[in-house]
Tab-separated table of C-alpha atoms and ligand atoms in Angstrom:
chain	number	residue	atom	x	y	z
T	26	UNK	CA	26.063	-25.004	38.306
T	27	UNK	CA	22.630	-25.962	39.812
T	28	UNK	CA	20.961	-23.085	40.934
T	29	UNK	CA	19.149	-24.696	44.151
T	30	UNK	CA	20.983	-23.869	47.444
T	31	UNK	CA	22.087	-27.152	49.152
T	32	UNK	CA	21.668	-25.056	52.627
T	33	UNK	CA	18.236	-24.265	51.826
T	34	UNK	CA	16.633	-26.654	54.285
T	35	UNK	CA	18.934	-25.718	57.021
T	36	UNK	CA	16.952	-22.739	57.332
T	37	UNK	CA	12.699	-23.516	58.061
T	38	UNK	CA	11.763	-20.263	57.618
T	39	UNK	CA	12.024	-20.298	54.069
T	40	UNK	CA	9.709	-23.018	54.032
T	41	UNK	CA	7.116	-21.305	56.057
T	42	UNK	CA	7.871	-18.675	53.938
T	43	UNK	CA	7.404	-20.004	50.862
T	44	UNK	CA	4.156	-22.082	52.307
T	45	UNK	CA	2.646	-18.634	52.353
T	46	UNK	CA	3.250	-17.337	49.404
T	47	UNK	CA	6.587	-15.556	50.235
T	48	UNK	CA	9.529	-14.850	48.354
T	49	UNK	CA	11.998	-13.867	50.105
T	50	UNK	CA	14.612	-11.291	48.141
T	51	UNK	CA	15.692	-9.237	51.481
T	52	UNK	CA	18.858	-9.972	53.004
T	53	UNK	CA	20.751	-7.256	53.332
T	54	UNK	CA	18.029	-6.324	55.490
T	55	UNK	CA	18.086	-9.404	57.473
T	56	UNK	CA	18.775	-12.992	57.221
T	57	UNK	CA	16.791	-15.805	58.109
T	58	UNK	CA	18.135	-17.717	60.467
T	59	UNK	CA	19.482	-21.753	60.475
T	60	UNK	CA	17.657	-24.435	62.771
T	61	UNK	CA	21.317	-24.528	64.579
T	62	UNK	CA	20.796	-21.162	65.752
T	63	UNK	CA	16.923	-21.368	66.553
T	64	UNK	CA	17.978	-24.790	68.743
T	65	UNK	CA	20.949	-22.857	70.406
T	66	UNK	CA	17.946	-20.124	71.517
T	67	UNK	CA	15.972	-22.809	72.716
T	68	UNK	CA	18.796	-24.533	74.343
T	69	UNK	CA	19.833	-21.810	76.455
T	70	UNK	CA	16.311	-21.097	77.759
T	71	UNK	CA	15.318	-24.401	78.169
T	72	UNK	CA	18.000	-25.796	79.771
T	73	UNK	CA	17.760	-22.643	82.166
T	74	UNK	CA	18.237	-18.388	81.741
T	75	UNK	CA	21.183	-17.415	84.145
T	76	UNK	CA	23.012	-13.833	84.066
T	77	UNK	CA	26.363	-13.881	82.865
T	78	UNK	CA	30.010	-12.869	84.692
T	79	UNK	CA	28.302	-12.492	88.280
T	80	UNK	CA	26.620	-15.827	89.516
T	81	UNK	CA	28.960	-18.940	91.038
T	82	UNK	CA	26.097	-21.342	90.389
T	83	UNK	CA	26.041	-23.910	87.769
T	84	UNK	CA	23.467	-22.245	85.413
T	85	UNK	CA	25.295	-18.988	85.226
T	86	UNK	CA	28.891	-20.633	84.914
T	87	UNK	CA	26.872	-22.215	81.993
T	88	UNK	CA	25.711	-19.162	80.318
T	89	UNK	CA	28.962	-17.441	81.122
T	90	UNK	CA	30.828	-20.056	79.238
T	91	UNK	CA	28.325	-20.319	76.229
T	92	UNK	CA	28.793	-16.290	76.345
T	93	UNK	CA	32.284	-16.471	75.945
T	94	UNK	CA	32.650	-19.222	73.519
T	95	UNK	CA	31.172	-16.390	71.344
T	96	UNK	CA	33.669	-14.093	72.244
T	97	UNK	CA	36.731	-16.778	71.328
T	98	UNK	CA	34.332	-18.048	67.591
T	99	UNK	CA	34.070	-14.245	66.600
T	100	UNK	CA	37.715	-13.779	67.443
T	101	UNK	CA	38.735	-17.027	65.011
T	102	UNK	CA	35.897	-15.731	62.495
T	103	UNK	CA	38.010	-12.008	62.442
T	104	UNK	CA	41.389	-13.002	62.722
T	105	UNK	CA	42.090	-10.732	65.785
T	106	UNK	CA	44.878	-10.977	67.942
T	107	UNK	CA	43.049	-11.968	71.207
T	108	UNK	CA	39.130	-12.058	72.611
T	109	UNK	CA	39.388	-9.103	74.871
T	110	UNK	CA	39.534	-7.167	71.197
T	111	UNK	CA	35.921	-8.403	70.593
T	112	UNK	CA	33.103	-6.602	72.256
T	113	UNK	CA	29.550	-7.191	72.090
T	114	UNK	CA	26.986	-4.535	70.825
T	115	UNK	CA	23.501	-3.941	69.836
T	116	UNK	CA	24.394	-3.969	66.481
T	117	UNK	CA	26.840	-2.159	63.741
T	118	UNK	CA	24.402	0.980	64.781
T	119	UNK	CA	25.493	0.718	68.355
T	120	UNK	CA	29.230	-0.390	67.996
T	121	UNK	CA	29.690	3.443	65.867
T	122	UNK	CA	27.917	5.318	68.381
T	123	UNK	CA	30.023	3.532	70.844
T	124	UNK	CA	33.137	4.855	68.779
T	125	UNK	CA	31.370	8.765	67.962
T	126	UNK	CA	31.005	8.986	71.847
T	127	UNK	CA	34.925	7.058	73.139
T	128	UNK	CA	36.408	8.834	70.939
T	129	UNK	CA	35.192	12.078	70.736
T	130	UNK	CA	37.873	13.258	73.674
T	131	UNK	CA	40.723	12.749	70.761
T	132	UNK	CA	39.618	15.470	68.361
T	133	UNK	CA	39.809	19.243	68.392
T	134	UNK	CA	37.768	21.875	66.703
T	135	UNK	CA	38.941	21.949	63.000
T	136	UNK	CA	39.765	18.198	62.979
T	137	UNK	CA	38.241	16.255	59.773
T	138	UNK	CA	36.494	13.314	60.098
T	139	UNK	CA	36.414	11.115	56.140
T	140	UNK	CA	33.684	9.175	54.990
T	141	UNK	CA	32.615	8.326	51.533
T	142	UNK	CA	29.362	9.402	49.825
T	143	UNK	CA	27.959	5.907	50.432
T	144	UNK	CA	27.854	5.321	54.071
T	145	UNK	CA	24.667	3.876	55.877
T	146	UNK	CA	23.058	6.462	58.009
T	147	UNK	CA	24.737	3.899	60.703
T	148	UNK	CA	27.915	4.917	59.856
T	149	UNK	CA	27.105	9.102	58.987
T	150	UNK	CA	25.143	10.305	61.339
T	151	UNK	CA	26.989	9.484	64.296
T	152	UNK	CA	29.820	10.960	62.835
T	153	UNK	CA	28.441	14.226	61.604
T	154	UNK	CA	26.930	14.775	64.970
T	155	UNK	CA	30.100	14.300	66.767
T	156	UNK	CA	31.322	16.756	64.093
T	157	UNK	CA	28.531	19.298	65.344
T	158	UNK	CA	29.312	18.566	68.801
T	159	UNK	CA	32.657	19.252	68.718
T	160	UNK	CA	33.336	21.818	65.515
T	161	UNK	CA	35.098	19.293	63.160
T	162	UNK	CA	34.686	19.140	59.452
T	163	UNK	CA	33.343	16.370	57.756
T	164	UNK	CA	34.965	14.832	54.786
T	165	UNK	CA	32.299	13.277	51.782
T	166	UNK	CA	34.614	11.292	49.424
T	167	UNK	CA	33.144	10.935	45.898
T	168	UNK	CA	32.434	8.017	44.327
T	169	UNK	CA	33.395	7.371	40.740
T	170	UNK	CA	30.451	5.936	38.200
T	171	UNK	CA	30.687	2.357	39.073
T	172	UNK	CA	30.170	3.110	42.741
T	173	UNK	CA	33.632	2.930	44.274
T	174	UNK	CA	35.006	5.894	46.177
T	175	UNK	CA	37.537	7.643	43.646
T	176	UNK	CA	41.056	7.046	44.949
T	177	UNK	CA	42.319	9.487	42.775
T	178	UNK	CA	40.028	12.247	44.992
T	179	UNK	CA	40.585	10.137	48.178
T	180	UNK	CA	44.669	10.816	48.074
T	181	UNK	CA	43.574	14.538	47.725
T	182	UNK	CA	41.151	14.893	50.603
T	183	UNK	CA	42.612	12.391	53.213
T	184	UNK	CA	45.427	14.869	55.042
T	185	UNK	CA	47.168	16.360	57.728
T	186	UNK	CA	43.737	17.189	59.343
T	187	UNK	CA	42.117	13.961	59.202
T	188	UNK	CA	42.252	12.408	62.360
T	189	UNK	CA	39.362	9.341	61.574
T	190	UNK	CA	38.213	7.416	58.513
T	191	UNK	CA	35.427	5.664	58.486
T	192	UNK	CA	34.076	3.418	55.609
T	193	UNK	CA	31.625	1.139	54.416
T	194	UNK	CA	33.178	-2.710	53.359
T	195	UNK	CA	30.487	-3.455	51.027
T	196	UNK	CA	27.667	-0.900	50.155
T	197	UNK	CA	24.082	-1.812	51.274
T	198	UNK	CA	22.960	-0.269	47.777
T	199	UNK	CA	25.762	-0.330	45.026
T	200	UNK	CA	27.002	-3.612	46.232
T	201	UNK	CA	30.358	-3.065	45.524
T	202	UNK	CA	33.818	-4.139	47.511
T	203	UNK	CA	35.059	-0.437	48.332
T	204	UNK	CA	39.078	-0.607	47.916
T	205	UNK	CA	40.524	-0.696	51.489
T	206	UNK	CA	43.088	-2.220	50.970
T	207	UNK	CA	44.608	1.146	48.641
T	208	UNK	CA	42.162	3.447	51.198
T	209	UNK	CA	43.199	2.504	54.639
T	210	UNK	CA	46.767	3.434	54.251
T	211	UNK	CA	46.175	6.827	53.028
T	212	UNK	CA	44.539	7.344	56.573
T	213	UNK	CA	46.938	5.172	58.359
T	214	UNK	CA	49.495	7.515	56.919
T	215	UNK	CA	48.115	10.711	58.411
T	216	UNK	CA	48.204	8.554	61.598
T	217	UNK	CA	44.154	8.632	61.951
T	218	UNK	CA	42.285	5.848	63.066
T	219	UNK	CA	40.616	4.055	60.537
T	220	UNK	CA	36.691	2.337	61.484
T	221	UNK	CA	34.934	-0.331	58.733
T	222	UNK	CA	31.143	-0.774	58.717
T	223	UNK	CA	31.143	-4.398	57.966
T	224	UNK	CA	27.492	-5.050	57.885
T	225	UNK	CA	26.878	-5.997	54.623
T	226	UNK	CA	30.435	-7.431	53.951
T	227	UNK	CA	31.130	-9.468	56.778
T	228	UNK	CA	28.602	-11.432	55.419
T	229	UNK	CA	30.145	-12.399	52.254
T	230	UNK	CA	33.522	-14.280	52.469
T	231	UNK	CA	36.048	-14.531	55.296
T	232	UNK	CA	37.539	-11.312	56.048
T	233	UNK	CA	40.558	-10.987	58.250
T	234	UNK	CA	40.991	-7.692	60.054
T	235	UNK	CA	44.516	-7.934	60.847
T	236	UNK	CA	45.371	-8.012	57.064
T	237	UNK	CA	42.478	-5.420	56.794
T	238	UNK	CA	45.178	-3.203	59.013
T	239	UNK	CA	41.701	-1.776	60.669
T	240	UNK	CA	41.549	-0.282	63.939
T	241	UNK	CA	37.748	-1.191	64.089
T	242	UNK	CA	35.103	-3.266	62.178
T	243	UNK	CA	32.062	-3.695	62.945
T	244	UNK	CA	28.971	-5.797	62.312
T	245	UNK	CA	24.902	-6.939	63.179
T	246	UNK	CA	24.961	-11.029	63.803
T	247	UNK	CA	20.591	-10.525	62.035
T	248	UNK	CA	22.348	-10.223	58.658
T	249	UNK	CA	25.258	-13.115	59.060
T	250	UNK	CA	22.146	-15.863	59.699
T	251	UNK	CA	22.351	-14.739	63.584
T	252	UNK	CA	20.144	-13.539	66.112
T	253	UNK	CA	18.887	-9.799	66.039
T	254	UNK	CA	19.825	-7.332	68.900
T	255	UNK	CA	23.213	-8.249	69.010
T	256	UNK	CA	26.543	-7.114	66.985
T	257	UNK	CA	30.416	-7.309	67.210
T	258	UNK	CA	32.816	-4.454	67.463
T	259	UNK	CA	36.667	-5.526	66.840
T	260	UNK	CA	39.316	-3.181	67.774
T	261	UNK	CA	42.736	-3.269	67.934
T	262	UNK	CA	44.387	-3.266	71.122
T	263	UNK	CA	45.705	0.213	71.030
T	264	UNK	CA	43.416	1.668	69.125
T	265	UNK	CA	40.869	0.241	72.232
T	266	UNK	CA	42.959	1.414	74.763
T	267	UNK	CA	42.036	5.040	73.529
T	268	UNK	CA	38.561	4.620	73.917
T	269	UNK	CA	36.333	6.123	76.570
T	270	UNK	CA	33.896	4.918	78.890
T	271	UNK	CA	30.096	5.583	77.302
T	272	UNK	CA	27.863	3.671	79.150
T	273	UNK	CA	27.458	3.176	82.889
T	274	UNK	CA	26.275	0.533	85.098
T	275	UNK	CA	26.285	-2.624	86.091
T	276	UNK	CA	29.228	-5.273	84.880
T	277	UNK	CA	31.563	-2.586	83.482
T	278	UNK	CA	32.756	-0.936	86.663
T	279	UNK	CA	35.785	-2.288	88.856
T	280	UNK	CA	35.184	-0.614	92.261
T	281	UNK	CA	32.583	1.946	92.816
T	282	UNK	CA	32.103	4.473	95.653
T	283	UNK	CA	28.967	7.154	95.787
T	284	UNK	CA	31.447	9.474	94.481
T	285	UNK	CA	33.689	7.728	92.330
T	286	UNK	CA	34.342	5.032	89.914
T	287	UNK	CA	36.906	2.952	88.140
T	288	UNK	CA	36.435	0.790	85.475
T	289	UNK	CA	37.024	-2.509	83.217
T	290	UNK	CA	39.305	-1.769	80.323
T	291	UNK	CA	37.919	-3.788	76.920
T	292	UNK	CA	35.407	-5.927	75.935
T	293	UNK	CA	33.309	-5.830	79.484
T	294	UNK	CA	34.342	-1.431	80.082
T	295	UNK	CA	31.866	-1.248	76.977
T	296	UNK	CA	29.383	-3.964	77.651
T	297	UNK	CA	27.614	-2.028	80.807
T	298	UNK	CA	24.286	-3.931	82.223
T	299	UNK	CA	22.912	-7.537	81.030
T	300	UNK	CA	23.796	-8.188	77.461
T	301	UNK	CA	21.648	-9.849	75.001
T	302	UNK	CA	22.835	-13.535	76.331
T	303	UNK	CA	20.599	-16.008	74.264
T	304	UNK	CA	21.648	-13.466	71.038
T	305	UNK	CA	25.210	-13.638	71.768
T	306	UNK	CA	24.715	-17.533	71.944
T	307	UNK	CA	22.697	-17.642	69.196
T	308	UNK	CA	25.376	-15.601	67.314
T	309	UNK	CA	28.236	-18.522	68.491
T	310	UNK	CA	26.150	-21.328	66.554
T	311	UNK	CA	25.766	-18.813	63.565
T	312	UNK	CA	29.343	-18.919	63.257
T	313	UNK	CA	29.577	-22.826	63.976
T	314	UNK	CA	27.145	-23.361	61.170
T	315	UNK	CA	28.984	-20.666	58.733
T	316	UNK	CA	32.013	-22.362	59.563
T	317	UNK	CA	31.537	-25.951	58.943
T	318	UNK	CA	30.090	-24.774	55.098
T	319	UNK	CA	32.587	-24.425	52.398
T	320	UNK	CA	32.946	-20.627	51.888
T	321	UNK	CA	33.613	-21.593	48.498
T	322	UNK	CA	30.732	-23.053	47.046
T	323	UNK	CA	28.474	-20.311	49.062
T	324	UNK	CA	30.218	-18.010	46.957
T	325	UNK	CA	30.162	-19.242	43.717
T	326	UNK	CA	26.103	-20.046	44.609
T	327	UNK	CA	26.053	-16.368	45.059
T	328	UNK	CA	27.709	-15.782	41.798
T	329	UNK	CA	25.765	-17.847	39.965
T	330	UNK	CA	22.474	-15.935	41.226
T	331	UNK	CA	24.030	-12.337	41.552
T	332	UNK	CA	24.435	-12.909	37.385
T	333	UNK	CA	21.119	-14.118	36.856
T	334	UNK	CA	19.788	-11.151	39.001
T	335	UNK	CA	21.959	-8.537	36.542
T	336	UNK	CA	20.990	-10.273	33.488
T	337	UNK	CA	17.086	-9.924	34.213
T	338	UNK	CA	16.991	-6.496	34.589
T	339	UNK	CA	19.495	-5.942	31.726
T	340	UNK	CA	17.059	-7.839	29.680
T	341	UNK	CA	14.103	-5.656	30.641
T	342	UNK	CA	13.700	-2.239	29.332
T	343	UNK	CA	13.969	0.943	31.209
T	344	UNK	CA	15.604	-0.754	34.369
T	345	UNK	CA	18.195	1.706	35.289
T	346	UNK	CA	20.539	0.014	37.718
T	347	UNK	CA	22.175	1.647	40.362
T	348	UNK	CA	26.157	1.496	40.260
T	349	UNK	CA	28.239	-1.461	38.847
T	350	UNK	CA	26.907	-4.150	41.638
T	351	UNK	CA	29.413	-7.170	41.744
T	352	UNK	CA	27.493	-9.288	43.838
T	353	UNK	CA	24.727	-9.614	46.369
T	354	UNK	CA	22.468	-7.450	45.709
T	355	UNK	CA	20.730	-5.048	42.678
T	356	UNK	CA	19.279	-1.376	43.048
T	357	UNK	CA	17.636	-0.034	40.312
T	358	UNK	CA	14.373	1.834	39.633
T	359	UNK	CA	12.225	1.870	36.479
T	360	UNK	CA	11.715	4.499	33.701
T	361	UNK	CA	8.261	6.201	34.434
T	362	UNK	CA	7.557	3.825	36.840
T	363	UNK	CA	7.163	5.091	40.779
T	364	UNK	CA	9.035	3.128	43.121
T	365	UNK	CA	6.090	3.024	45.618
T	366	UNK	CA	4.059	1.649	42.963
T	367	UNK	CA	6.084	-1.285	41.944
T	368	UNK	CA	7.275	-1.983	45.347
T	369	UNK	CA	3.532	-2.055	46.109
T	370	UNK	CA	2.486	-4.791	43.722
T	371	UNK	CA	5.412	-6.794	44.102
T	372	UNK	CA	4.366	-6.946	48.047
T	373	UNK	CA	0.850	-7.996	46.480
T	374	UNK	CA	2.413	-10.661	44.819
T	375	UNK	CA	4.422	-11.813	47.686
T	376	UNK	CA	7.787	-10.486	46.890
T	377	UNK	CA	9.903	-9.372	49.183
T	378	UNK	CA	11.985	-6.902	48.640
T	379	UNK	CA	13.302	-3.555	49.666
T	380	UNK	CA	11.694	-0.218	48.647
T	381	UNK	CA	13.026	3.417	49.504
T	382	UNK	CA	16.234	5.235	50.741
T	383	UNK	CA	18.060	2.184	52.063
T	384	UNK	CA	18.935	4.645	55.040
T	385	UNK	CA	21.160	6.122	52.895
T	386	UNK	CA	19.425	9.339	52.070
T	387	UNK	CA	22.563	11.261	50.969
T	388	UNK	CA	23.456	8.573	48.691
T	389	UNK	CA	20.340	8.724	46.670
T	390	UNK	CA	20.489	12.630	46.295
T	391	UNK	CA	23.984	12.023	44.857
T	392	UNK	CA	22.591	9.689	42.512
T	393	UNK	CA	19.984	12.032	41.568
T	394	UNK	CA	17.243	9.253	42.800
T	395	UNK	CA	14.680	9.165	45.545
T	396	UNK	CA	15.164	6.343	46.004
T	397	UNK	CA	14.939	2.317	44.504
T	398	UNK	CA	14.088	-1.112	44.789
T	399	UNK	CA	16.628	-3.396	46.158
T	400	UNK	CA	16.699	-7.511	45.333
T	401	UNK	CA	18.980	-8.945	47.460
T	402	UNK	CA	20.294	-12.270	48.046
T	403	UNK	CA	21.742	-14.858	50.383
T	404	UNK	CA	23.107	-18.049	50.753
T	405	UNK	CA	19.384	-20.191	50.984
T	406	UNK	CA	18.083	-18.533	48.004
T	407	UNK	CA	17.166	-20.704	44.512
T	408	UNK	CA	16.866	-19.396	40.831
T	409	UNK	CA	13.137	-20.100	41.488
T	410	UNK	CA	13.138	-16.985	43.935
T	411	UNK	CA	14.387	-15.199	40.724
T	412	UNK	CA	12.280	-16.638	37.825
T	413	UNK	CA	8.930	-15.767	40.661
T	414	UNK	CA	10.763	-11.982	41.111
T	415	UNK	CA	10.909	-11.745	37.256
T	416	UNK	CA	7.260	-12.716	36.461
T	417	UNK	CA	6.189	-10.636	39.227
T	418	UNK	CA	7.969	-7.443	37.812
T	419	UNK	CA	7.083	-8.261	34.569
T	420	UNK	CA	3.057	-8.762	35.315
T	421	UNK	CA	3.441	-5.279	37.476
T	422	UNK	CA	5.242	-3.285	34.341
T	423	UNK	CA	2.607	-4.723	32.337
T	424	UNK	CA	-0.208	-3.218	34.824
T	425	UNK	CA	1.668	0.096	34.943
T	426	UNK	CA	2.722	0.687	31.493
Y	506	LIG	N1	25.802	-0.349	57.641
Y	506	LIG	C1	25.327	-0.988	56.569
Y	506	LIG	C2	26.144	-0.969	55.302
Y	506	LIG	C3	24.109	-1.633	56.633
Y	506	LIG	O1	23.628	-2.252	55.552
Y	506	LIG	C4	23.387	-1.631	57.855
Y	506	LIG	C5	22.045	-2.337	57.977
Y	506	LIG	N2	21.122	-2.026	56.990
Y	506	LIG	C6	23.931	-0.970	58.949
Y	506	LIG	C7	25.137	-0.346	58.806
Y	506	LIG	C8	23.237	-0.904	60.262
Y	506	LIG	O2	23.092	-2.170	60.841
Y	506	LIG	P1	22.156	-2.387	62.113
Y	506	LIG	O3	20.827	-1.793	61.770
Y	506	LIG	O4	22.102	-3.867	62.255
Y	506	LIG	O5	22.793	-1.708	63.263
């Protein structure tokens, strides 16, 4: 299989990139973004900036409609049951906050909340806080060597207590599929609600929620070739029905008083104030362009690459690798090598990659790191970006060594 991505020149940053010197290895982090969705920015401001849901005239029955042709193309791109199951975030950061804070009124002291030893600080921290706010016990299930969360310990700790699951899809730093389909039910069973941070994995393959048998899934558009600032929560009908009011203003209210309020039930109940409109747009010709691309062959491009990725470092001596990574991405540090220092002249050589904690600080204390370099890829990138990593690292071990 050729190793040069037929969608490469859909996307001109790559080429500006690349113009300067720029390799870009970095992903997970964010994408870059197709000329479809840079035109669909342009389009909307251009052909004239209106607000959304409130104005009769032409320009905002425009926007509205462009606004909510996102809505319906994210509910197609999930598989959920209807659009008023979609709402629009910030990001995957946002849409968990958005659940730590509507659902907090469901759990009493002594409740336990599950997540694995691999979660994001995006899908931790709003958890554990909720679990200081309101005396609840939070749940770390272990992962086993190849960086999956052990079953076998995840039948044992998911119980009669746990009222909430929430797990990662596809780990930002093992690059793994976790196994939700054998996880899920063991919540599901206990009757708690079950969440999926689908940052990373939404962005590899179709996934269908309903068959997922999630109550929520979330995900950032930046790292599915969209525009930054916005994300999508799903959740199930019932399970949004149990949600809370968090934010207040405009667009989310029904009838107000000085005293008083009552308000929208899901998606606009959660979307208070403007939204990011041109994003949300911008996120609707993401999908378009995603859509009309055979899955398939992105894929097996991936493939290709991901194994050209593993067998570099496997080739190179003192690489220790980071989990069992199955596609994506690679983490790994070097024997006797700081991470600073190699992420340092791989910058200098215009490689970009990720360097540090991955915002997974827990994680890398688990794994007995501080932290590691992450290569990560996506659907524009060639073997070239590869064979220029590879002589990079190789001229900086040289240097170090
Ligand atoms: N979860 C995972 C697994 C991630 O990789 C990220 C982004 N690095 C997030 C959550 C948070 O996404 P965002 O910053 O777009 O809200």
């Amino acid at each position: 299989m050729s190793l040069n991505s037929p969608w490469r020149s859909d996307f001109p940053a790559l080429s500006a990139l690349s113009a300067e010197g720029q390799t870009y290895l970095d992903s997970a982090a964010t994408s870059q973004k197709p000329q479809v969705v840079l035109d669909a920015l342009m389009g909307y401001y251009a052909s004239g900036a209106a607000n959304v849901h409130r104005a009769q005239h032409l320009p905002g029955e425009r926007a509205t409609r462009a606004f909510e042709g996102t809505r319906i193309r994210a509910t197609h791109w999930l598989n959920a049951a209807s659009p008023a199951e979609i709402l629009f975030t910030r990001g995957t950061t946002e849409a968990i906050n958005l659940l730590a804070y509507g659902l907090e009124h469901l759990f009493q002291p002594g409740d336990e909340i599950v997540i694995s030893a691999l979660e994001h600080h995006a899908n931790l921290l709003p958890w554990q806080q909720l679990a200081i706010r309101r005396q609840l016990k939070l749940v770390v299930l272990p992962l086993d060597r190849s960086g999956l969360i052990d079953l076998e310990q995840a039948r044992q700790l998911i119980g009669a207590r746990t009222r909430l699951l929430a797990v990662s899809q596809l780990s930002n730093v093992l690059g793994r599929w976790q196994p939700l389909t054998e996880l899920l039910p063991l919540a599901r069973a206990q009757g708690a609600l079950t969440v999926v941070d689908g940052a990373q994995g939404v962005v590899h393959g179709r996934h269908d929620v309903q068959a997922l048998g999630c109550d929520f899934y979330a995900f950032s558009s930046h790292k599915l070739y969209g525009p930054d600032g916005i994300g999508v929560l799903y959740g199930r009908g019932d399970a949004l029905a149990r949600l809370k009011h968090w934010q207040f203003g405009g667009e989310m209210v029904h009838s107000a008083t000085y005293q008083s309020a009552d308000f929208h039930g899901a998606p606009l109940g959660f979307e208070a104030g403007t939204p990011a409109i041109a994003s949300v747009i911008g996120l609707g010709a993401a999908l378009d362009y995603l859509g009309s691309l055979d899955a398939a062959a992105i894929a097996g491009h991936e493939a290709v690459l991901h194994t050209k990725l593993l067998a570099g470092l496997a080739a190179r001596d003192g690489v220790r690798l980071l989990g069992e990574p199955e596609l994506a991405l690679a983490s790994f540090s070097i024997e006797g090598v700081h991470n600073a220092d190699l992420a340092h002249l791989l910058t200098e050589q215009g490689i970009a990659v990720r360097a540090g904690h991955h915002c997974a600080m827990p994680l890398m204390q688990t794994l007995g790191v501080q932290g590691a370099i992450r290569v990560s890829l996506a659907l524009y990138n060639n073997g070239d970006d590869l064979e220029r990593f590879f002589s990079a690292l190789d001229k900086t071990l040289e240097l170090l060594r």
